Structure formats: structure tokens, C-alpha cells
GROMACS .gro file of C-alpha atoms in nm:
model
  166
    1PHE     CA    1  -1.318  -0.961  -0.018
    2LYS     CA    2  -1.623  -0.774  -0.148
    3LYS     CA    3  -1.825  -0.881   0.156
    4TYR     CA    4  -1.605  -0.648   0.361
    5LYS     CA    5  -1.690  -0.345   0.147
    6LYS     CA    6  -1.853  -0.075   0.357
    7LYS     CA    7  -1.804   0.292   0.420
    8ASN     CA    8  -1.467   0.370   0.581
    9LEU     CA    9  -1.346   0.011   0.592
   10GLY     CA   10  -0.973  -0.003   0.661
   11VAL     CA   11  -0.749  -0.291   0.558
   12GLY     CA   12  -0.403  -0.339   0.702
   13ILE     CA   13  -0.163  -0.533   0.481
   14LEU     CA   14   0.114  -0.733   0.645
   15LEU     CA   15   0.228  -0.972   0.372
   16ASN     CA   16   0.550  -1.064   0.196
   17ARG     CA   17   0.666  -0.846  -0.092
   18ASP     CA   18   0.497  -1.022  -0.380
   19VAL     CA   19   0.202  -1.021  -0.615
   20ASN     CA   20  -0.039  -1.087  -0.326
   21TYR     CA   21   0.061  -0.762  -0.158
   22LEU     CA   22   0.011  -0.563  -0.478
   23SER     CA   23  -0.318  -0.744  -0.549
   24VAL     CA   24  -0.459  -0.641  -0.212
   25ILE     CA   25  -0.357  -0.278  -0.272
   26LEU     CA   26  -0.522  -0.273  -0.615
   27THR     CA   27  -0.835  -0.446  -0.481
   28CYS     CA   28  -0.868  -0.187  -0.204
   29LEU     CA   29  -0.834   0.097  -0.455
   30LYS     CA   30  -1.093  -0.065  -0.683
   31LEU     CA   31  -1.340  -0.116  -0.396
   32LYS     CA   32  -1.270   0.233  -0.255
   33ILE     CA   33  -1.169   0.109   0.087
   34TYR     CA   34  -0.856   0.242   0.247
   35TYR     CA   35  -0.547   0.035   0.304
   36VAL     CA   36  -0.245   0.065   0.529
   37PRO     CA   37   0.074  -0.099   0.406
   38PHE     CA   38   0.285  -0.243   0.686
   39SER     CA   39   0.641  -0.370   0.666
   40ARG     CA   40   0.724  -0.718   0.793
   41LYS     CA   41   1.062  -0.571   0.890
   42SER     CA   42   0.901  -0.349   1.156
   43SER     CA   43   0.883  -0.456   1.518
   44LYS     CA   44   0.560  -0.606   1.652
   45ILE     CA   45   0.530  -0.308   1.887
   46ASN     CA   46   0.546  -0.064   1.594
   47ILE     CA   47   0.302  -0.265   1.383
   48ASN     CA   48   0.050  -0.296   1.669
   49ARG     CA   49   0.070   0.079   1.739
   50GLN     CA   50   0.020   0.158   1.370
   51ILE     CA   51  -0.274  -0.083   1.343
   52LYS     CA   52  -0.441   0.088   1.638
   53GLU     CA   53  -0.366   0.441   1.511
   54SER     CA   54  -0.484   0.371   1.157
   55LYS     CA   55  -0.805   0.210   1.283
   56VAL     CA   56  -0.805  -0.080   1.037
   57ASP     CA   57  -1.098  -0.319   1.052
   58LEU     CA   58  -0.919  -0.605   0.886
   59LEU     CA   59  -0.559  -0.721   0.886
   60ILE     CA   60  -0.442  -0.937   0.599
   61THR     CA   61  -0.145  -1.139   0.716
   62TYR     CA   62  -0.023  -1.495   0.754
   63LYS     CA   63  -0.159  -1.752   0.993
   64ASN     CA   64  -0.019  -2.105   0.976
   65ASN     CA   65   0.165  -2.009   0.655
   66LYS     CA   66  -0.159  -1.914   0.477
   67ILE     CA   67  -0.301  -1.572   0.398
   68SER     CA   68  -0.555  -1.488   0.666
   69PHE     CA   69  -0.810  -1.211   0.727
   70LEU     CA   70  -0.809  -1.104   1.092
   71LYS     CA   71  -1.094  -0.880   1.203
   72LYS     CA   72  -0.999  -0.587   1.425
   73LYS     CA   73  -1.231  -0.387   1.649
   74ASN     CA   74  -1.168  -0.020   1.598
   75LEU     CA   75  -1.376   0.291   1.641
   76LYS     CA   76  -1.402   0.498   1.327
   77SER     CA   77  -1.330   0.865   1.301
   78SER     CA   78  -1.488   1.106   1.053
   79ARG     CA   79  -1.137   1.199   0.936
   80PHE     CA   80  -1.125   0.859   0.764
   81ASN     CA   81  -1.396   0.945   0.511
   82GLU     CA   82  -1.282   0.914   0.151
   83LEU     CA   83  -0.940   0.773   0.241
   84ALA     CA   84  -0.739   0.586  -0.022
   85TYR     CA   85  -0.455   0.483   0.208
   86ILE     CA   86  -0.252   0.574   0.514
   87ILE     CA   87   0.125   0.558   0.520
   88PHE     CA   88   0.353   0.608   0.816
   89THR     CA   89   0.654   0.838   0.794
   90SER     CA   90   0.998   0.687   0.826
   91GLY     CA   91   1.029   0.809   1.183
   92SER     CA   92   1.367   0.971   1.120
   93THR     CA   93   1.273   1.265   1.344
   94GLY     CA   94   1.103   1.057   1.613
   95GLU     CA   95   0.806   0.822   1.622
   96LYS     CA   96   0.645   0.730   1.289
   97LYS     CA   97   0.340   0.943   1.211
   98ALA     CA   98   0.031   0.850   1.010
   99VAL     CA   99  -0.022   1.040   0.684
  100PRO     CA  100  -0.372   0.996   0.539
  101ILE     CA  101  -0.410   1.022   0.160
  102THR     CA  102  -0.762   1.078   0.026
  103TYR     CA  103  -0.898   0.965  -0.310
  104THR     CA  104  -0.909   1.332  -0.411
  105ASN     CA  105  -0.535   1.363  -0.333
  106TYR     CA  106  -0.459   1.041  -0.518
  107SER     CA  107  -0.671   1.142  -0.818
  108CYS     CA  108  -0.493   1.478  -0.842
  109TYR     CA  109  -0.160   1.297  -0.831
  110PHE     CA  110  -0.274   1.065  -1.114
  111LYS     CA  111  -0.379   1.364  -1.327
  112ASN     CA  112  -0.055   1.549  -1.257
  113ILE     CA  113   0.163   1.250  -1.347
  114LYS     CA  114  -0.037   1.190  -1.665
  115ASN     CA  115  -0.014   1.555  -1.772
  116ASN     CA  116   0.358   1.585  -1.699
  117PHE     CA  117   0.487   1.247  -1.819
  118GLN     CA  118   0.243   1.137  -2.090
  119LYS     CA  119   0.477   1.231  -2.375
  120SER     CA  120   0.809   1.140  -2.213
  121PHE     CA  121   0.747   0.817  -2.020
  122LYS     CA  122   0.817   0.525  -2.255
  123SER     CA  123   0.888   0.233  -2.023
  124LYS     CA  124   0.696  -0.094  -2.065
  125SER     CA  125   0.794  -0.231  -1.725
  126LEU     CA  126   0.863  -0.103  -1.377
  127ILE     CA  127   1.062  -0.257  -1.091
  128ILE     CA  128   0.945  -0.191  -0.738
  129ASN     CA  129   1.238  -0.208  -0.501
  130GLY     CA  130   1.127   0.051  -0.244
  131GLU     CA  131   0.979  -0.051   0.089
  132ILE     CA  132   0.608  -0.112   0.022
  133SER     CA  133   0.507   0.078   0.334
  134PHE     CA  134   0.668   0.397   0.192
  135ASP     CA  135   0.493   0.644  -0.035
  136ILE     CA  136   0.734   0.593  -0.328
  137VAL     CA  137   0.571   0.258  -0.404
  138ASN     CA  138   0.234   0.430  -0.448
  139ALA     CA  139   0.402   0.662  -0.698
  140ASP     CA  140   0.542   0.358  -0.880
  141LEU     CA  141   0.194   0.206  -0.894
  142VAL     CA  142   0.053   0.525  -1.045
  143PHE     CA  143   0.311   0.513  -1.325
  144ALA     CA  144   0.245   0.142  -1.385
  145LEU     CA  145  -0.132   0.189  -1.398
  146LEU     CA  146  -0.128   0.502  -1.612
  147PHE     CA  147   0.122   0.376  -1.865
  148ASN     CA  148   0.021   0.009  -1.869
  149CYS     CA  149   0.356  -0.120  -1.743
  150GLU     CA  150   0.440  -0.467  -1.625
  151ILE     CA  151   0.527  -0.462  -1.256
  152TYR     CA  152   0.820  -0.651  -1.112
  153ILE     CA  153   0.882  -0.652  -0.739
  154THR     CA  154   1.197  -0.753  -0.556
  155SER     CA  155   1.146  -0.995  -0.268
  156ASP     CA  156   1.359  -0.776  -0.040
  157SER     CA  157   1.409  -0.401  -0.072
  158ASN     CA  158   1.767  -0.438   0.056
  159ASN     CA  159   1.869  -0.705  -0.194
  160LEU     CA  160   2.060  -0.506  -0.457
  161TYR     CA  161   2.178  -0.824  -0.628
  162GLU     CA  162   1.817  -0.921  -0.702
  163LEU     CA  163   1.744  -0.568  -0.826
  164TYR     CA  164   2.048  -0.582  -1.055
  165HIS     CA  165   1.945  -0.928  -1.181
  166MET     CA  166   1.594  -0.805  -1.265
   0.00000   0.00000   0.00000
């Protein structure tokens, strides 16, 4: 994965909801390359449009039931400097729109969460049930990283039985 590290590298993630998905997110953050979380529930048309709009260089997905790195040819834009990740809005008011989050934004969020919850947040574990392509999961990751929580992830964000069981 490190061989792909370069300025403004973008990684699209189209995996199942599991430890591999979270590992790729954390690796991207560590290497300071931006990632774009995609939902396997989205249509191929939506995913292809989002891949093109987010200008990812690499798509991590499945090929023949194995995790595969697919190179993409995209032209970079200066607006992608210092990006941590790009999420797409839910599309409730029309077509989904890309929302770029910089490392400066993400760092400020970390500091704010730490300052406001340091004394009151006591959990040792955190369950991620939200759709990974939504921003709430990034908030969950911040809490888990800041407060050294174990992370549990449901295999399907719509499976309330699994959430209850966890």
C-alpha cells in the first residue's frame, strides 16, 4: 500500500462492512492520502459517477472474491491538496454531492471532540452501525481513536437484530 503514497493520491473504498474497510480508512489517514468511502448498496451508475467526480487513483474492491487494487486514470485538481476524505451527501434534495474534508478540518474536529468529551466519555467500545459512506462513521472513528475504544461493526447497517445482539 505504501508504494501508492504520493501527493494527492485518492483511494476509493468499495468493500464489505468489516475490519478490512476500517483498516483501509485508517491506513489512508496514517499515510495522509485521501479516501472516498463508497457503499456497496449504491447503484453502479452512482458509484461510477462518484469515482469520476472524486478523482480517485485507486479503487479497492473485490475481483474474483479477493480484495483487489484497481488503478484509475484521473486528472488531479489543486482543490484536492491536503484532503483527508471525500464523502457524498445522501442526495435527499437531488443528486449526491461531494463534500471534501481536509486534514485541517479533521484535526480541528479531533481537538474539539477531545476538549468537549474528555471528561464525560467513558465507553470502552463503540459499535458502528451507520452507513460507512456517511460522515457519522468518521465521527465514530474519531471517538474510538481518541478514547482508545474497541470498534465493532455490524455487517449490514439495516440489520437491527445484529445491532441489538452486539
